[in-house]
mmCIF file with all atom_site columns, C-alpha atoms in Angstrom:
data_model
loop_
_atom_site.group_PDB
_atom_site.id
_atom_site.type_symbol
_atom_site.label_atom_id
_atom_site.label_alt_id
_atom_site.label_comp_id
_atom_site.label_asym_id
_atom_site.label_entity_id
_atom_site.label_seq_id
_atom_site.pdbx_PDB_ins_code
_atom_site.Cartn_x
_atom_site.Cartn_y
_atom_site.Cartn_z
_atom_site.occupancy
_atom_site.B_iso_or_equiv
_atom_site.pdbx_formal_charge
_atom_site.auth_seq_id
_atom_site.auth_comp_id
_atom_site.auth_asym_id
_atom_site.auth_atom_id
_atom_site.pdbx_PDB_model_num
ATOM 1   C CA . MET A 1 1   ? 31.704 28.987 -30.982 1.00 78.00 ? 494 MET A CA 1
ATOM 2   C CA . GLU A 1 2   ? 28.555 27.472 -29.474 1.00 94.00 ? 495 GLU A CA 1
ATOM 3   C CA . ARG A 1 3   ? 28.778 25.664 -26.112 1.00 94.00 ? 496 ARG A CA 1
ATOM 4   C CA . LEU A 1 4   ? 27.856 22.302 -27.702 1.00 95.00 ? 497 LEU A CA 1
ATOM 5   C CA . GLU A 1 5   ? 30.662 22.712 -30.253 1.00 96.00 ? 498 GLU A CA 1
ATOM 6   C CA . VAL A 1 6   ? 33.138 23.489 -27.461 1.00 97.00 ? 499 VAL A CA 1
ATOM 7   C CA . ILE A 1 7   ? 32.006 20.416 -25.516 1.00 98.00 ? 500 ILE A CA 1
ATOM 8   C CA . GLY A 1 8   ? 32.103 18.237 -28.652 1.00 97.00 ? 501 GLY A CA 1
ATOM 9   C CA . ASP A 1 9   ? 35.564 19.463 -29.687 1.00 98.00 ? 502 ASP A CA 1
ATOM 10  C CA . THR A 1 10  ? 36.877 19.008 -26.165 1.00 98.00 ? 503 THR A CA 1
ATOM 11  C CA . ALA A 1 11  ? 35.386 15.515 -25.903 1.00 98.00 ? 504 ALA A CA 1
ATOM 12  C CA . ILE A 1 12  ? 37.185 14.631 -29.149 1.00 98.00 ? 505 ILE A CA 1
ATOM 13  C CA . ALA A 1 13  ? 40.466 15.945 -27.733 1.00 98.00 ? 506 ALA A CA 1
ATOM 14  C CA . VAL A 1 14  ? 39.976 14.030 -24.463 1.00 98.00 ? 507 VAL A CA 1
ATOM 15  C CA . ILE A 1 15  ? 39.243 10.800 -26.362 1.00 98.00 ? 508 ILE A CA 1
ATOM 16  C CA . ALA A 1 16  ? 42.300 11.297 -28.601 1.00 97.00 ? 509 ALA A CA 1
ATOM 17  C CA . ALA A 1 17  ? 44.548 11.948 -25.588 1.00 97.00 ? 510 ALA A CA 1
ATOM 18  C CA . ASP A 1 18  ? 43.140 9.553  -22.994 1.00 97.00 ? 511 ASP A CA 1
ATOM 19  C CA . GLY A 1 19  ? 41.011 7.023  -24.879 1.00 96.00 ? 512 GLY A CA 1
ATOM 20  C CA . MET A 1 20  ? 37.395 6.156  -24.204 1.00 96.00 ? 513 MET A CA 1
ATOM 21  C CA . ARG A 1 21  ? 38.095 5.407  -20.548 1.00 95.00 ? 514 ARG A CA 1
ATOM 22  C CA . GLY A 1 22  ? 39.379 8.931  -20.070 1.00 97.00 ? 515 GLY A CA 1
ATOM 23  C CA . LEU A 1 23  ? 36.172 10.485 -21.374 1.00 98.00 ? 516 LEU A CA 1
ATOM 24  C CA . THR A 1 24  ? 34.140 11.747 -18.441 1.00 98.00 ? 517 THR A CA 1
ATOM 25  C CA . HIS A 1 25  ? 31.920 14.767 -17.968 1.00 98.00 ? 518 HIS A CA 1
ATOM 26  C CA . ARG A 1 26  ? 34.425 16.147 -15.465 1.00 98.00 ? 519 ARG A CA 1
ATOM 27  C CA . ALA A 1 27  ? 37.361 15.601 -17.811 1.00 98.00 ? 520 ALA A CA 1
ATOM 28  C CA . VAL A 1 28  ? 35.587 17.568 -20.549 1.00 98.00 ? 521 VAL A CA 1
ATOM 29  C CA . ASP A 1 29  ? 34.647 20.375 -18.135 1.00 98.00 ? 522 ASP A CA 1
ATOM 30  C CA . ARG A 1 30  ? 38.253 20.589 -16.927 1.00 98.00 ? 523 ARG A CA 1
ATOM 31  C CA . ALA A 1 31  ? 39.835 20.468 -20.389 1.00 98.00 ? 524 ALA A CA 1
ATOM 32  C CA . ALA A 1 32  ? 37.398 23.051 -21.789 1.00 98.00 ? 525 ALA A CA 1
ATOM 33  C CA . GLY A 1 33  ? 37.761 25.345 -18.792 1.00 97.00 ? 526 GLY A CA 1
ATOM 34  C CA . LEU A 1 34  ? 34.033 25.118 -18.105 1.00 97.00 ? 527 LEU A CA 1
ATOM 35  C CA . PRO A 1 35  ? 32.340 25.255 -14.720 1.00 96.00 ? 528 PRO A CA 1
ATOM 36  C CA . ALA A 1 36  ? 31.773 21.842 -13.149 1.00 96.00 ? 529 ALA A CA 1
ATOM 37  C CA . GLY A 1 37  ? 28.526 20.315 -14.381 1.00 96.00 ? 530 GLY A CA 1
ATOM 38  C CA . SER A 1 38  ? 28.465 22.164 -17.717 1.00 96.00 ? 531 SER A CA 1
ATOM 39  C CA . THR A 1 39  ? 29.009 19.064 -19.828 1.00 97.00 ? 532 THR A CA 1
ATOM 40  C CA . SER A 1 40  ? 26.424 17.033 -17.933 1.00 97.00 ? 533 SER A CA 1
ATOM 41  C CA . TYR A 1 41  ? 23.896 19.820 -18.495 1.00 96.00 ? 534 TYR A CA 1
ATOM 42  C CA . TYR A 1 42  ? 24.176 19.288 -22.270 1.00 96.00 ? 535 TYR A CA 1
ATOM 43  C CA . ALA A 1 43  ? 24.880 15.539 -22.273 1.00 97.00 ? 536 ALA A CA 1
ATOM 44  C CA . ARG A 1 44  ? 23.261 13.938 -19.226 1.00 96.00 ? 537 ARG A CA 1
ATOM 45  C CA . THR A 1 45  ? 24.656 10.441 -19.679 1.00 97.00 ? 538 THR A CA 1
ATOM 46  C CA . ARG A 1 46  ? 27.910 8.949  -20.920 1.00 95.00 ? 539 ARG A CA 1
ATOM 47  C CA . ALA A 1 47  ? 26.008 7.606  -23.933 1.00 93.00 ? 540 ALA A CA 1
ATOM 48  C CA . ALA A 1 48  ? 24.779 11.120 -24.719 1.00 95.00 ? 541 ALA A CA 1
ATOM 49  C CA . LEU A 1 49  ? 28.340 12.455 -24.410 1.00 97.00 ? 542 LEU A CA 1
ATOM 50  C CA . LEU A 1 50  ? 29.620 9.769  -26.788 1.00 96.00 ? 543 LEU A CA 1
ATOM 51  C CA . GLU A 1 51  ? 26.869 10.555 -29.285 1.00 94.00 ? 544 GLU A CA 1
ATOM 52  C CA . LEU A 1 52  ? 27.661 14.275 -29.054 1.00 96.00 ? 545 LEU A CA 1
ATOM 53  C CA . ALA A 1 53  ? 31.359 13.618 -29.743 1.00 97.00 ? 546 ALA A CA 1
ATOM 54  C CA . ILE A 1 54  ? 30.827 11.272 -32.718 1.00 94.00 ? 547 ILE A CA 1
ATOM 55  C CA . SER A 1 55  ? 28.226 13.620 -34.190 1.00 92.00 ? 548 SER A CA 1
ATOM 56  C CA . ARG A 1 56  ? 30.739 16.455 -33.883 1.00 95.00 ? 549 ARG A CA 1
ATOM 57  C CA . ILE A 1 57  ? 33.364 14.394 -35.716 1.00 93.00 ? 550 ILE A CA 1
ATOM 58  C CA . VAL A 1 58  ? 30.936 13.813 -38.591 1.00 88.00 ? 551 VAL A CA 1
ATOM 59  C CA . GLU A 1 59  ? 30.013 17.508 -38.613 1.00 89.00 ? 552 GLU A CA 1
ATOM 60  C CA . LEU A 1 60  ? 33.694 18.496 -38.785 1.00 87.00 ? 553 LEU A CA 1
ATOM 61  C CA . ASP A 1 61  ? 34.269 16.000 -41.601 1.00 81.00 ? 554 ASP A CA 1
ATOM 62  C CA . ARG A 1 62  ? 31.613 17.759 -43.662 1.00 76.00 ? 555 ARG A CA 1
ATOM 63  C CA . VAL A 1 63  ? 33.376 21.075 -43.136 1.00 60.00 ? 556 VAL A CA 1
ATOM 64  C CA . ASP A 1 64  ? 36.997 19.968 -43.295 1.00 56.00 ? 557 ASP A CA 1
ATOM 65  C CA . VAL A 1 65  ? 36.999 17.918 -46.490 1.00 54.00 ? 558 VAL A CA 1
ATOM 66  C CA . PRO A 1 66  ? 39.210 19.988 -48.766 1.00 55.00 ? 559 PRO A CA 1
ATOM 67  C CA . PRO A 1 67  ? 37.843 21.005 -52.153 1.00 58.00 ? 560 PRO A CA 1
ATOM 68  C CA . PRO A 1 68  ? 39.516 19.232 -55.046 1.00 60.00 ? 561 PRO A CA 1
ATOM 69  C CA . ALA A 1 69  ? 42.773 20.966 -55.910 1.00 67.00 ? 562 ALA A CA 1
ATOM 70  C CA . GLY A 1 70  ? 44.649 19.704 -58.910 1.00 82.00 ? 563 GLY A CA 1
ATOM 71  C CA . GLY A 1 71  ? 43.823 16.201 -60.046 1.00 89.00 ? 564 GLY A CA 1
ATOM 72  C CA . PRO A 1 72  ? 42.407 13.224 -58.182 1.00 92.00 ? 565 PRO A CA 1
ATOM 73  C CA . ALA A 1 73  ? 45.801 12.179 -56.784 1.00 95.00 ? 566 ALA A CA 1
ATOM 74  C CA . GLU A 1 74  ? 46.307 15.630 -55.280 1.00 93.00 ? 567 GLU A CA 1
ATOM 75  C CA . PHE A 1 75  ? 42.812 15.550 -53.787 1.00 90.00 ? 568 PHE A CA 1
ATOM 76  C CA . ILE A 1 76  ? 43.328 12.120 -52.214 1.00 93.00 ? 569 ILE A CA 1
ATOM 77  C CA . ALA A 1 77  ? 46.797 12.962 -50.947 1.00 95.00 ? 570 ALA A CA 1
ATOM 78  C CA . GLY A 1 78  ? 45.584 16.296 -49.569 1.00 92.00 ? 571 GLY A CA 1
ATOM 79  C CA . TYR A 1 79  ? 42.818 14.577 -47.629 1.00 91.00 ? 572 TYR A CA 1
ATOM 80  C CA . ALA A 1 80  ? 45.207 11.983 -46.184 1.00 95.00 ? 573 ALA A CA 1
ATOM 81  C CA . HIS A 1 81  ? 47.810 14.632 -45.344 1.00 96.00 ? 574 HIS A CA 1
ATOM 82  C CA . GLU A 1 82  ? 45.247 16.806 -43.565 1.00 93.00 ? 575 GLU A CA 1
ATOM 83  C CA . ALA A 1 83  ? 44.133 13.768 -41.572 1.00 94.00 ? 576 ALA A CA 1
ATOM 84  C CA . ILE A 1 84  ? 47.655 13.021 -40.310 1.00 96.00 ? 577 ILE A CA 1
ATOM 85  C CA . THR A 1 85  ? 48.580 16.635 -39.619 1.00 95.00 ? 578 THR A CA 1
ATOM 86  C CA . SER A 1 86  ? 45.938 19.183 -38.628 1.00 94.00 ? 579 SER A CA 1
ATOM 87  C CA . GLY A 1 87  ? 43.229 16.492 -38.374 1.00 94.00 ? 580 GLY A CA 1
ATOM 88  C CA . ARG A 1 88  ? 45.327 14.181 -36.169 1.00 96.00 ? 581 ARG A CA 1
ATOM 89  C CA . THR A 1 89  ? 43.242 14.613 -33.005 1.00 97.00 ? 582 THR A CA 1
ATOM 90  C CA . ARG A 1 90  ? 39.965 13.995 -34.818 1.00 96.00 ? 583 ARG A CA 1
ATOM 91  C CA . MET A 1 91  ? 41.351 10.890 -36.541 1.00 96.00 ? 584 MET A CA 1
ATOM 92  C CA . LEU A 1 92  ? 42.682 9.390  -33.303 1.00 96.00 ? 585 LEU A CA 1
ATOM 93  C CA . ALA A 1 93  ? 39.268 9.892  -31.718 1.00 97.00 ? 586 ALA A CA 1
ATOM 94  C CA . ARG A 1 94  ? 37.667 8.340  -34.807 1.00 95.00 ? 587 ARG A CA 1
ATOM 95  C CA . TYR A 1 95  ? 39.771 5.188  -34.332 1.00 95.00 ? 588 TYR A CA 1
ATOM 96  C CA . GLU A 1 96  ? 38.619 4.975  -30.730 1.00 96.00 ? 589 GLU A CA 1
ATOM 97  C CA . PHE A 1 97  ? 35.034 5.289  -31.988 1.00 95.00 ? 590 PHE A CA 1
ATOM 98  C CA . ALA A 1 98  ? 35.584 2.650  -34.675 1.00 94.00 ? 591 ALA A CA 1
ATOM 99  C CA . LEU A 1 99  ? 36.240 0.100  -31.968 1.00 93.00 ? 592 LEU A CA 1
ATOM 100 C CA . GLU A 1 100 ? 33.555 1.431  -29.635 1.00 93.00 ? 593 GLU A CA 1
ATOM 101 C CA . ALA A 1 101 ? 30.958 1.298  -32.429 1.00 92.00 ? 594 ALA A CA 1
ATOM 102 C CA . THR A 1 102 ? 31.557 -2.438 -32.791 1.00 93.00 ? 595 THR A CA 1
ATOM 103 C CA . ARG A 1 103 ? 30.287 -2.823 -29.215 1.00 92.00 ? 596 ARG A CA 1
ATOM 104 C CA . ARG A 1 104 ? 27.668 -0.063 -29.106 1.00 90.00 ? 597 ARG A CA 1
ATOM 105 C CA . PRO A 1 105 ? 25.091 -0.264 -31.901 1.00 89.00 ? 598 PRO A CA 1
ATOM 106 C CA . GLU A 1 106 ? 23.724 3.176  -30.987 1.00 87.00 ? 599 GLU A CA 1
ATOM 107 C CA . LEU A 1 107 ? 27.029 4.682  -32.175 1.00 89.00 ? 600 LEU A CA 1
ATOM 108 C CA . ARG A 1 108 ? 27.305 2.537  -35.311 1.00 92.00 ? 601 ARG A CA 1
ATOM 109 C CA . ALA A 1 109 ? 24.844 4.531  -37.445 1.00 90.00 ? 602 ALA A CA 1
ATOM 110 C CA . VAL A 1 110 ? 26.486 7.889  -36.762 1.00 88.00 ? 603 VAL A CA 1
ATOM 111 C CA . TYR A 1 111 ? 29.984 6.460  -37.207 1.00 89.00 ? 604 TYR A CA 1
ATOM 112 C CA . ASP A 1 112 ? 28.986 4.870  -40.520 1.00 91.00 ? 605 ASP A CA 1
ATOM 113 C CA . GLU A 1 113 ? 27.419 8.139  -41.696 1.00 86.00 ? 606 GLU A CA 1
ATOM 114 C CA . GLY A 1 114 ? 30.853 9.768  -41.617 1.00 85.00 ? 607 GLY A CA 1
ATOM 115 C CA . GLY A 1 115 ? 32.448 6.918  -43.532 1.00 87.00 ? 608 GLY A CA 1
ATOM 116 C CA . LEU A 1 116 ? 29.728 6.916  -46.177 1.00 91.00 ? 609 LEU A CA 1
ATOM 117 C CA . LEU A 1 117 ? 30.163 10.666 -46.663 1.00 88.00 ? 610 LEU A CA 1
ATOM 118 C CA . ILE A 1 118 ? 33.832 10.166 -47.537 1.00 87.00 ? 611 ILE A CA 1
ATOM 119 C CA . ARG A 1 119 ? 33.070 7.220  -49.859 1.00 93.00 ? 612 ARG A CA 1
ATOM 120 C CA . ARG A 1 120 ? 30.381 9.218  -51.693 1.00 92.00 ? 613 ARG A CA 1
ATOM 121 C CA . GLN A 1 121 ? 32.785 12.122 -52.197 1.00 88.00 ? 614 GLN A CA 1
ATOM 122 C CA . ALA A 1 122 ? 35.481 9.766  -53.455 1.00 91.00 ? 615 ALA A CA 1
ATOM 123 C CA . ALA A 1 123 ? 33.048 8.064  -55.867 1.00 94.00 ? 616 ALA A CA 1
ATOM 124 C CA . SER A 1 124 ? 31.920 11.424 -57.207 1.00 91.00 ? 617 SER A CA 1
ATOM 125 C CA . MET A 1 125 ? 35.504 12.589 -57.724 1.00 90.00 ? 618 MET A CA 1
ATOM 126 C CA . LEU A 1 126 ? 36.462 9.296  -59.382 1.00 94.00 ? 619 LEU A CA 1
ATOM 127 C CA . ALA A 1 127 ? 33.415 9.380  -61.694 1.00 93.00 ? 620 ALA A CA 1
ATOM 128 C CA . ALA A 1 128 ? 34.402 12.886 -62.778 1.00 91.00 ? 621 ALA A CA 1
ATOM 129 C CA . SER A 1 129 ? 37.949 11.609 -63.371 1.00 91.00 ? 622 SER A CA 1
ATOM 130 C CA . GLY A 1 130 ? 36.842 8.822  -65.720 1.00 93.00 ? 623 GLY A CA 1
ATOM 131 C CA . SER A 1 131 ? 36.522 5.791  -63.451 1.00 95.00 ? 624 SER A CA 1
ATOM 132 C CA . ALA A 1 132 ? 34.751 2.888  -65.136 1.00 96.00 ? 625 ALA A CA 1
ATOM 133 C CA . ASP A 1 133 ? 33.367 1.761  -61.747 1.00 97.00 ? 626 ASP A CA 1
ATOM 134 C CA . PRO A 1 134 ? 33.403 4.717  -59.334 1.00 96.00 ? 627 PRO A CA 1
ATOM 135 C CA . GLU A 1 135 ? 31.664 2.964  -56.421 1.00 97.00 ? 628 GLU A CA 1
ATOM 136 C CA . ARG A 1 136 ? 34.032 -0.011 -56.408 1.00 97.00 ? 629 ARG A CA 1
ATOM 137 C CA . HIS A 1 137 ? 37.048 2.189  -57.039 1.00 97.00 ? 630 HIS A CA 1
ATOM 138 C CA . ALA A 1 138 ? 35.996 4.528  -54.223 1.00 97.00 ? 631 ALA A CA 1
ATOM 139 C CA . THR A 1 139 ? 36.067 1.575  -51.848 1.00 96.00 ? 632 THR A CA 1
ATOM 140 C CA . LEU A 1 140 ? 39.605 0.712  -52.963 1.00 97.00 ? 633 LEU A CA 1
ATOM 141 C CA . VAL A 1 141 ? 40.830 4.298  -52.701 1.00 97.00 ? 634 VAL A CA 1
ATOM 142 C CA . VAL A 1 142 ? 39.190 4.993  -49.332 1.00 96.00 ? 635 VAL A CA 1
ATOM 143 C CA . ASP A 1 143 ? 40.483 1.705  -47.926 1.00 96.00 ? 636 ASP A CA 1
ATOM 144 C CA . TRP A 1 144 ? 44.003 2.719  -49.042 1.00 97.00 ? 637 TRP A CA 1
ATOM 145 C CA . MET A 1 145 ? 43.558 6.146  -47.433 1.00 96.00 ? 638 MET A CA 1
ATOM 146 C CA . GLU A 1 146 ? 42.247 4.655  -44.190 1.00 95.00 ? 639 GLU A CA 1
ATOM 147 C CA . GLY A 1 147 ? 45.133 2.195  -43.985 1.00 96.00 ? 640 GLY A CA 1
ATOM 148 C CA . THR A 1 148 ? 47.679 4.878  -44.802 1.00 97.00 ? 641 THR A CA 1
ATOM 149 C CA . ILE A 1 149 ? 46.235 7.305  -42.261 1.00 97.00 ? 642 ILE A CA 1
ATOM 150 C CA . PHE A 1 150 ? 46.028 4.633  -39.548 1.00 96.00 ? 643 PHE A CA 1
ATOM 151 C CA . GLY A 1 151 ? 49.603 3.566  -40.217 1.00 96.00 ? 644 GLY A CA 1
ATOM 152 C CA . ALA A 1 152 ? 50.826 7.158  -40.050 1.00 97.00 ? 645 ALA A CA 1
ATOM 153 C CA . LEU A 1 153 ? 49.009 7.874  -36.778 1.00 96.00 ? 646 LEU A CA 1
ATOM 154 C CA . ALA A 1 154 ? 48.978 4.628  -34.834 1.00 93.00 ? 647 ALA A CA 1
ATOM 155 C CA . GLY A 1 155 ? 51.142 2.153  -36.712 1.00 92.00 ? 648 GLY A CA 1
ATOM 156 C CA . THR A 1 156 ? 54.839 1.873  -37.315 1.00 89.00 ? 649 THR A CA 1
ATOM 157 C CA . GLY A 1 157 ? 54.522 4.678  -39.866 1.00 86.00 ? 650 GLY A CA 1
ATOM 158 C CA . SER A 1 158 ? 53.987 7.097  -36.988 1.00 86.00 ? 651 SER A CA 1
ATOM 159 C CA . LEU A 1 159 ? 57.761 7.152  -36.529 1.00 89.00 ? 652 LEU A CA 1
ATOM 160 C CA . ALA A 1 160 ? 58.095 8.914  -39.892 1.00 93.00 ? 653 ALA A CA 1
ATOM 161 C CA . PRO A 1 161 ? 54.680 9.923  -41.323 1.00 94.00 ? 654 PRO A CA 1
ATOM 162 C CA . PRO A 1 162 ? 54.555 10.300 -45.101 1.00 96.00 ? 655 PRO A CA 1
ATOM 163 C CA . THR A 1 163 ? 54.953 13.735 -46.632 1.00 97.00 ? 656 THR A CA 1
ATOM 164 C CA . LEU A 1 164 ? 52.391 15.276 -48.936 1.00 97.00 ? 657 LEU A CA 1
ATOM 165 C CA . GLU A 1 165 ? 54.713 14.485 -51.851 1.00 97.00 ? 658 GLU A CA 1
ATOM 166 C CA . ALA A 1 166 ? 54.981 10.816 -50.850 1.00 97.00 ? 659 ALA A CA 1
ATOM 167 C CA . LEU A 1 167 ? 51.222 10.574 -50.411 1.00 98.00 ? 660 LEU A CA 1
ATOM 168 C CA . THR A 1 168 ? 50.670 12.153 -53.838 1.00 97.00 ? 661 THR A CA 1
ATOM 169 C CA . ALA A 1 169 ? 53.056 9.668  -55.476 1.00 97.00 ? 662 ALA A CA 1
ATOM 170 C CA . SER A 1 170 ? 51.293 6.742  -53.789 1.00 97.00 ? 663 SER A CA 1
ATOM 171 C CA . ALA A 1 171 ? 47.860 8.085  -54.735 1.00 97.00 ? 664 ALA A CA 1
ATOM 172 C CA . ARG A 1 172 ? 49.000 8.321  -58.373 1.00 97.00 ? 665 ARG A CA 1
ATOM 173 C CA . GLU A 1 173 ? 50.097 4.682  -58.246 1.00 97.00 ? 666 GLU A CA 1
ATOM 174 C CA . ILE A 1 174 ? 46.767 3.567  -56.758 1.00 96.00 ? 667 ILE A CA 1
ATOM 175 C CA . LEU A 1 175 ? 44.822 5.552  -59.368 1.00 96.00 ? 668 LEU A CA 1
ATOM 176 C CA . ALA A 1 176 ? 46.961 4.204  -62.212 1.00 96.00 ? 669 ALA A CA 1
ATOM 177 C CA . GLY A 1 177 ? 46.165 0.705  -60.988 1.00 95.00 ? 670 GLY A CA 1
ATOM 178 C CA . ILE A 1 178 ? 42.439 1.342  -61.404 1.00 95.00 ? 671 ILE A CA 1
ATOM 179 C CA . GLY A 1 179 ? 42.835 3.206  -64.684 1.00 93.00 ? 672 GLY A CA 1
ATOM 180 C CA . VAL A 1 180 ? 42.200 6.733  -63.393 1.00 92.00 ? 673 VAL A CA 1
ATOM 181 C CA . GLY A 1 181 ? 44.699 9.452  -63.637 1.00 76.00 ? 674 GLY A CA 1
#
């Protein structure tokens, strides 16, 4: 793994564990087991470190989106399940960035890039599944996924996150409501 990837992954983990206030160059060096000053060599300022971390999240999203398996409900449920299980750290950091991007326009474009990637993939999958309005339906489906994932990670649903089976059943209901199935 490249040094920038290690720093980006560690910054994501620090943000997920300690929030934006916990993200410092020293915290990343410590958590990654790097010599002091390593992170600041690659990301001189806090803004540069934030940009490196959000860019890494978007990069990981491109890699980690599972290929469609089964039908659209299985694809949607698989994505949501991955986000609340193995993708938990990345998603928690993403929620921190969602709020930070409302206050820092320089982060907004990169943050939005990740969200648009997911919406485009959903629209493509829904078009292939017979949606009469894939763009609008993608917004509905992604908004459901985002709410479900947030609830499972940070809301009252975190006490008992949904299983893959429960997510699949809910995804089928959402898709039936928009005439895709």
